[in-house]
DNA sequence: ATTACCTAGATTTTCGAAAACTTACACTCT
DNA sequence: AGAGTGTAAGTTTTCGAAAATCTAGGTAAT
């Protein structure tokens, strides 16, 4: 039995957490991405143990994992800190993401099948609805972030390489922290940007298998996001 | 004080292990790369604890880390196994490595400074000597692997992105396992290949800042390695 | 014969305390 | 004053046992 090649690979979120280790990892990760712990903040084991109501073993494992994802930094016998931010790091991250997301997108366009197209259309629909709601009342920023992330994940999910997708997801998470900080700093998104239209054109090019065009649109999308956040990051660095 | 940009980033090996966690990680990782544990082999905590003489906590952390590097796979409450091998996985890995190593090399050529050139020359010299020795007596295969790995690490070390280098290192380690298996299967390297000359030209192009040429040479180098190992991997899969 | 259920043994996961290490502060000596 | 030293408190790391979960084998019911 040969496995279908163009099918999107599983989105490794929504699997049930069967261990304290796993739930602690998700909880702490979420707290880091929301910047509940500020960059460079010290993370003491006792505090975290109390906060999540767990013992040291699962906590240490969760932290070890988050270190390898670049969200925290641990020094032997000296404790852990939230990874710091800087303009140079932000730009390095942004540049690398263009390379990686681009490579993944190109392969997904090459290999994506009907199911991929359908899931992409579905993810876009979710995004569309939340954007509509956002323009009325202001609530639901978390939901928007969730659906935006999901769209981009689905977009490249058919690339065929679990490795590449995992690395992309790590970079996406690192960038999410910067996005969140920049958003909190500027109090709200830039209104002059038609983010939904960007995604629509990106999806259209992908489904039409226009690889070059899709990658260019993706590059522009990422670069614009970077530019809009840059001034905020610049302020936050000092 | 601004940090020098073209300088090679630290090679995160040779730092002293201050914790049992760290030494266990290195020990187990080394055992996996040498295929002391075969692909798909079950890894029981008790066995490993006995083997390395450690408690569960550092062992679990080490294994958790190796899972995130794709060398083992852990299922909740069911135990751990050495990651399996397959032709499709091998080819996916090889293709991704060309992309990632290529991207890193291009940037290193762009940004590398005098120190980078000097370290590269040094790494090549080490490789040269071990290759000479290899053609006389047959011993020292481990040393060759070490110096070969070091050369390629130094080659891209000036790329400026810690993230990219770390990801590259993970892929390199995964490939090392395939190389090792293929080598053991075919009993010795292909004599018709002038590996040293490939590296010499690669270095020359890099130092001469001929980016396109260097990347092409690197691609060929990787592809040739892949092709030579492929038949062995094909046999081993069944 | 097959399925469902139960139990004992094997294995993994988690906890809490002990051990190892770092940091901060007071003290002494030059 | 400043450098060095020792000690106590704070923090991280590790161990060993207890708890939770999985697996295999046997028994009973259909």
Tab-separated table of N, CA and C in Angstrom, chain A residues 58-123:
chain	number	residue	atom	x	y	z
A	58	UNK	N	7.528	16.827	34.588
A	58	UNK	CA	6.889	17.252	33.340
A	58	UNK	C	7.232	18.694	32.972
A	59	UNK	N	7.415	19.518	34.011
A	59	UNK	CA	7.749	20.916	33.733
A	59	UNK	C	9.100	21.028	33.038
A	60	UNK	N	10.077	20.304	33.559
A	60	UNK	CA	11.405	20.348	32.962
A	60	UNK	C	11.382	19.859	31.515
A	61	UNK	N	10.622	18.813	31.281
A	61	UNK	CA	10.555	18.309	29.912
A	61	UNK	C	9.924	19.321	28.972
A	62	UNK	N	8.860	19.942	29.454
A	62	UNK	CA	8.199	20.950	28.629
A	62	UNK	C	9.163	22.092	28.319
A	63	UNK	N	9.898	22.522	29.325
A	63	UNK	CA	10.822	23.632	29.126
A	63	UNK	C	11.956	23.237	28.186
A	64	UNK	N	12.419	22.019	28.326
A	64	UNK	CA	13.479	21.533	27.443
A	64	UNK	C	13.034	21.594	25.986
A	65	UNK	N	11.787	21.223	25.778
A	65	UNK	CA	11.239	21.239	24.424
A	65	UNK	C	11.127	22.663	23.890
A	66	UNK	N	10.674	23.560	24.767
A	66	UNK	CA	10.519	24.951	24.347
A	66	UNK	C	11.867	25.609	24.088
A	67	UNK	N	12.885	25.118	24.772
A	67	UNK	CA	14.215	25.640	24.476
A	67	UNK	C	14.636	25.259	23.060
A	68	UNK	N	14.387	24.009	22.695
A	68	UNK	CA	14.792	23.578	21.359
A	68	UNK	C	13.958	24.270	20.286
A	69	UNK	N	12.832	24.853	20.671
A	69	UNK	CA	12.036	25.627	19.715
A	69	UNK	C	12.390	27.099	19.762
A	70	UNK	N	13.378	27.427	20.586
A	70	UNK	CA	13.878	28.796	20.595
A	70	UNK	C	13.017	29.799	21.338
A	71	UNK	N	12.072	29.321	22.142
A	71	UNK	CA	11.211	30.269	22.853
A	71	UNK	C	11.762	30.632	24.231
A	72	UNK	N	12.539	29.747	24.819
A	72	UNK	CA	13.203	30.075	26.076
A	72	UNK	C	14.663	29.628	26.007
A	73	UNK	N	15.441	30.128	26.948
A	73	UNK	CA	16.857	29.757	26.997
A	73	UNK	C	17.189	29.273	28.401
A	74	UNK	N	17.836	28.115	28.474
A	74	UNK	CA	18.162	27.530	29.768
A	74	UNK	C	19.675	27.465	29.915
A	75	UNK	N	20.159	27.893	31.075
A	75	UNK	CA	21.578	27.747	31.380
A	75	UNK	C	21.706	26.808	32.569
A	76	UNK	N	22.607	25.842	32.449
A	76	UNK	CA	22.746	24.832	33.492
A	76	UNK	C	22.900	25.456	34.879
A	77	UNK	N	22.094	24.998	35.777
A	77	UNK	CA	22.181	25.412	37.176
A	77	UNK	C	21.904	26.902	37.389
A	78	UNK	N	21.550	27.605	36.354
A	78	UNK	CA	21.327	29.042	36.509
A	78	UNK	C	19.889	29.446	36.198
A	79	UNK	N	19.118	28.554	35.630
A	79	UNK	CA	17.732	28.871	35.391
A	79	UNK	C	17.405	29.208	33.953
A	80	UNK	N	16.142	29.552	33.740
A	80	UNK	CA	15.650	29.771	32.380
A	80	UNK	C	15.131	31.191	32.217
A	81	UNK	N	15.203	31.687	31.008
A	81	UNK	CA	14.667	32.992	30.663
A	81	UNK	C	13.892	32.897	29.358
A	82	UNK	N	12.923	33.790	29.215
A	82	UNK	CA	12.258	33.917	27.931
A	82	UNK	C	13.276	34.482	26.933
A	83	UNK	N	13.324	33.904	25.763
A	83	UNK	CA	14.263	34.377	24.743
A	83	UNK	C	14.040	35.861	24.478
A	84	UNK	N	15.123	36.612	24.431
A	84	UNK	CA	15.027	38.050	24.212
A	84	UNK	C	14.699	38.386	22.770
A	85	UNK	N	14.352	39.628	22.528
A	85	UNK	CA	14.054	40.068	21.167
A	85	UNK	C	15.037	41.164	20.771
A	86	UNK	N	15.209	41.320	19.480
A	86	UNK	CA	16.052	42.401	18.974
A	86	UNK	C	15.726	42.622	17.506
A	87	UNK	N	16.107	43.754	17.004
A	87	UNK	CA	15.831	44.076	15.606
A	87	UNK	C	16.572	43.117	14.688
A	88	UNK	N	17.851	42.872	14.975
A	88	UNK	CA	18.614	41.978	14.096
A	88	UNK	C	18.024	40.579	14.100
A	89	UNK	N	17.601	40.109	15.284
A	89	UNK	CA	16.988	38.784	15.348
A	89	UNK	C	15.684	38.758	14.561
A	90	UNK	N	14.912	39.808	14.692
A	90	UNK	CA	13.634	39.889	13.983
A	90	UNK	C	13.848	39.850	12.478
A	91	UNK	N	14.829	40.585	12.004
A	91	UNK	CA	15.098	40.616	10.562
A	91	UNK	C	15.643	39.276	10.063
A	92	UNK	N	16.502	38.669	10.880
A	92	UNK	CA	17.009	37.343	10.503
A	92	UNK	C	15.868	36.346	10.395
A	93	UNK	N	14.998	36.389	11.382
A	93	UNK	CA	13.839	35.499	11.383
A	93	UNK	C	12.970	35.736	10.157
A	94	UNK	N	12.720	36.994	9.860
A	94	UNK	CA	11.854	37.338	8.726
A	94	UNK	C	12.452	36.840	7.412
A	95	UNK	N	13.744	37.028	7.257
A	95	UNK	CA	14.402	36.598	6.026
A	95	UNK	C	14.361	35.078	5.874
A	96	UNK	N	14.647	34.397	6.964
A	96	UNK	CA	14.647	32.938	6.918
A	96	UNK	C	13.262	32.395	6.620
A	97	UNK	N	12.261	33.052	7.185
A	97	UNK	CA	10.897	32.586	6.943
A	97	UNK	C	10.527	32.689	5.476
A	98	UNK	N	10.985	33.742	4.814
A	98	UNK	CA	10.693	33.868	3.384
A	98	UNK	C	11.284	32.691	2.626
A	99	UNK	N	12.493	32.333	2.962
A	99	UNK	CA	13.129	31.184	2.316
A	99	UNK	C	12.359	29.899	2.566
A	100	UNK	N	12.078	29.646	3.846
A	100	UNK	CA	11.475	28.362	4.225
A	100	UNK	C	10.027	28.257	3.771
A	101	UNK	N	9.247	29.296	4.049
A	101	UNK	CA	7.843	29.267	3.625
A	101	UNK	C	7.757	29.179	2.109
A	102	UNK	N	8.670	29.872	1.432
A	102	UNK	CA	8.678	29.837	-0.026
A	102	UNK	C	8.961	28.446	-0.550
A	103	UNK	N	9.983	27.801	0.020
A	103	UNK	CA	10.324	26.446	-0.423
A	103	UNK	C	9.161	25.493	-0.191
A	104	UNK	N	8.538	25.614	0.958
A	104	UNK	CA	7.422	24.726	1.279
A	104	UNK	C	6.240	24.979	0.349
A	105	UNK	N	5.970	26.251	0.078
A	105	UNK	CA	4.844	26.583	-0.792
A	105	UNK	C	5.061	26.032	-2.199
A	106	UNK	N	6.273	26.198	-2.705
A	106	UNK	CA	6.567	25.709	-4.053
A	106	UNK	C	6.300	24.212	-4.162
A	107	UNK	N	6.726	23.485	-3.141
A	107	UNK	CA	6.507	22.036	-3.185
A	107	UNK	C	5.041	21.681	-3.011
A	108	UNK	N	4.358	22.418	-2.168
A	108	UNK	CA	2.935	22.143	-1.961
A	108	UNK	C	2.160	22.353	-3.255
A	109	UNK	N	2.516	23.404	-3.982
A	109	UNK	CA	1.851	23.679	-5.256
A	109	UNK	C	2.131	22.564	-6.254
A	110	UNK	N	3.353	22.052	-6.202
A	110	UNK	CA	3.740	20.962	-7.080
A	110	UNK	C	2.930	19.694	-6.795
A	111	UNK	N	2.714	19.441	-5.499
A	111	UNK	CA	2.199	18.143	-5.107
A	111	UNK	C	0.769	18.128	-4.611
A	112	UNK	N	0.222	19.296	-4.300
A	112	UNK	CA	-1.091	19.352	-3.672
A	112	UNK	C	-2.179	18.678	-4.501
A	113	UNK	N	-3.095	17.978	-3.837
A	113	UNK	CA	-4.180	17.298	-4.545
A	113	UNK	C	-5.521	17.977	-4.232
A	114	UNK	N	-6.610	17.313	-4.584
A	114	UNK	CA	-7.939	17.889	-4.373
A	114	UNK	C	-8.194	18.207	-2.913
A	115	UNK	N	-7.771	17.284	-2.080
A	115	UNK	CA	-8.052	17.473	-0.658
A	115	UNK	C	-7.351	18.713	-0.133
A	116	UNK	N	-6.139	18.926	-0.601
A	116	UNK	CA	-5.395	20.122	-0.202
A	116	UNK	C	-6.161	21.380	-0.619
A	117	UNK	N	-6.595	21.414	-1.853
A	117	UNK	CA	-7.345	22.574	-2.346
A	117	UNK	C	-8.586	22.807	-1.488
A	118	UNK	N	-9.267	21.717	-1.180
A	118	UNK	CA	-10.503	21.847	-0.396
A	118	UNK	C	-10.220	22.374	1.006
A	119	UNK	N	-9.196	21.846	1.630
A	119	UNK	CA	-8.869	22.299	2.988
A	119	UNK	C	-8.440	23.758	2.988
A	120	UNK	N	-7.755	24.145	1.916
A	120	UNK	CA	-7.323	25.536	1.805
A	120	UNK	C	-8.526	26.456	1.672
A	121	UNK	N	-9.465	26.060	0.819
A	121	UNK	CA	-10.689	26.843	0.658
A	121	UNK	C	-11.415	26.958	1.995
A	122	UNK	N	-11.445	25.861	2.731
A	122	UNK	CA	-12.098	25.865	4.039
A	122	UNK	C	-11.407	26.806	5.014
A	123	UNK	N	-10.085	26.737	5.050
A	123	UNK	CA	-9.336	27.590	5.969
A	123	UNK	C	-9.545	29.064	5.624
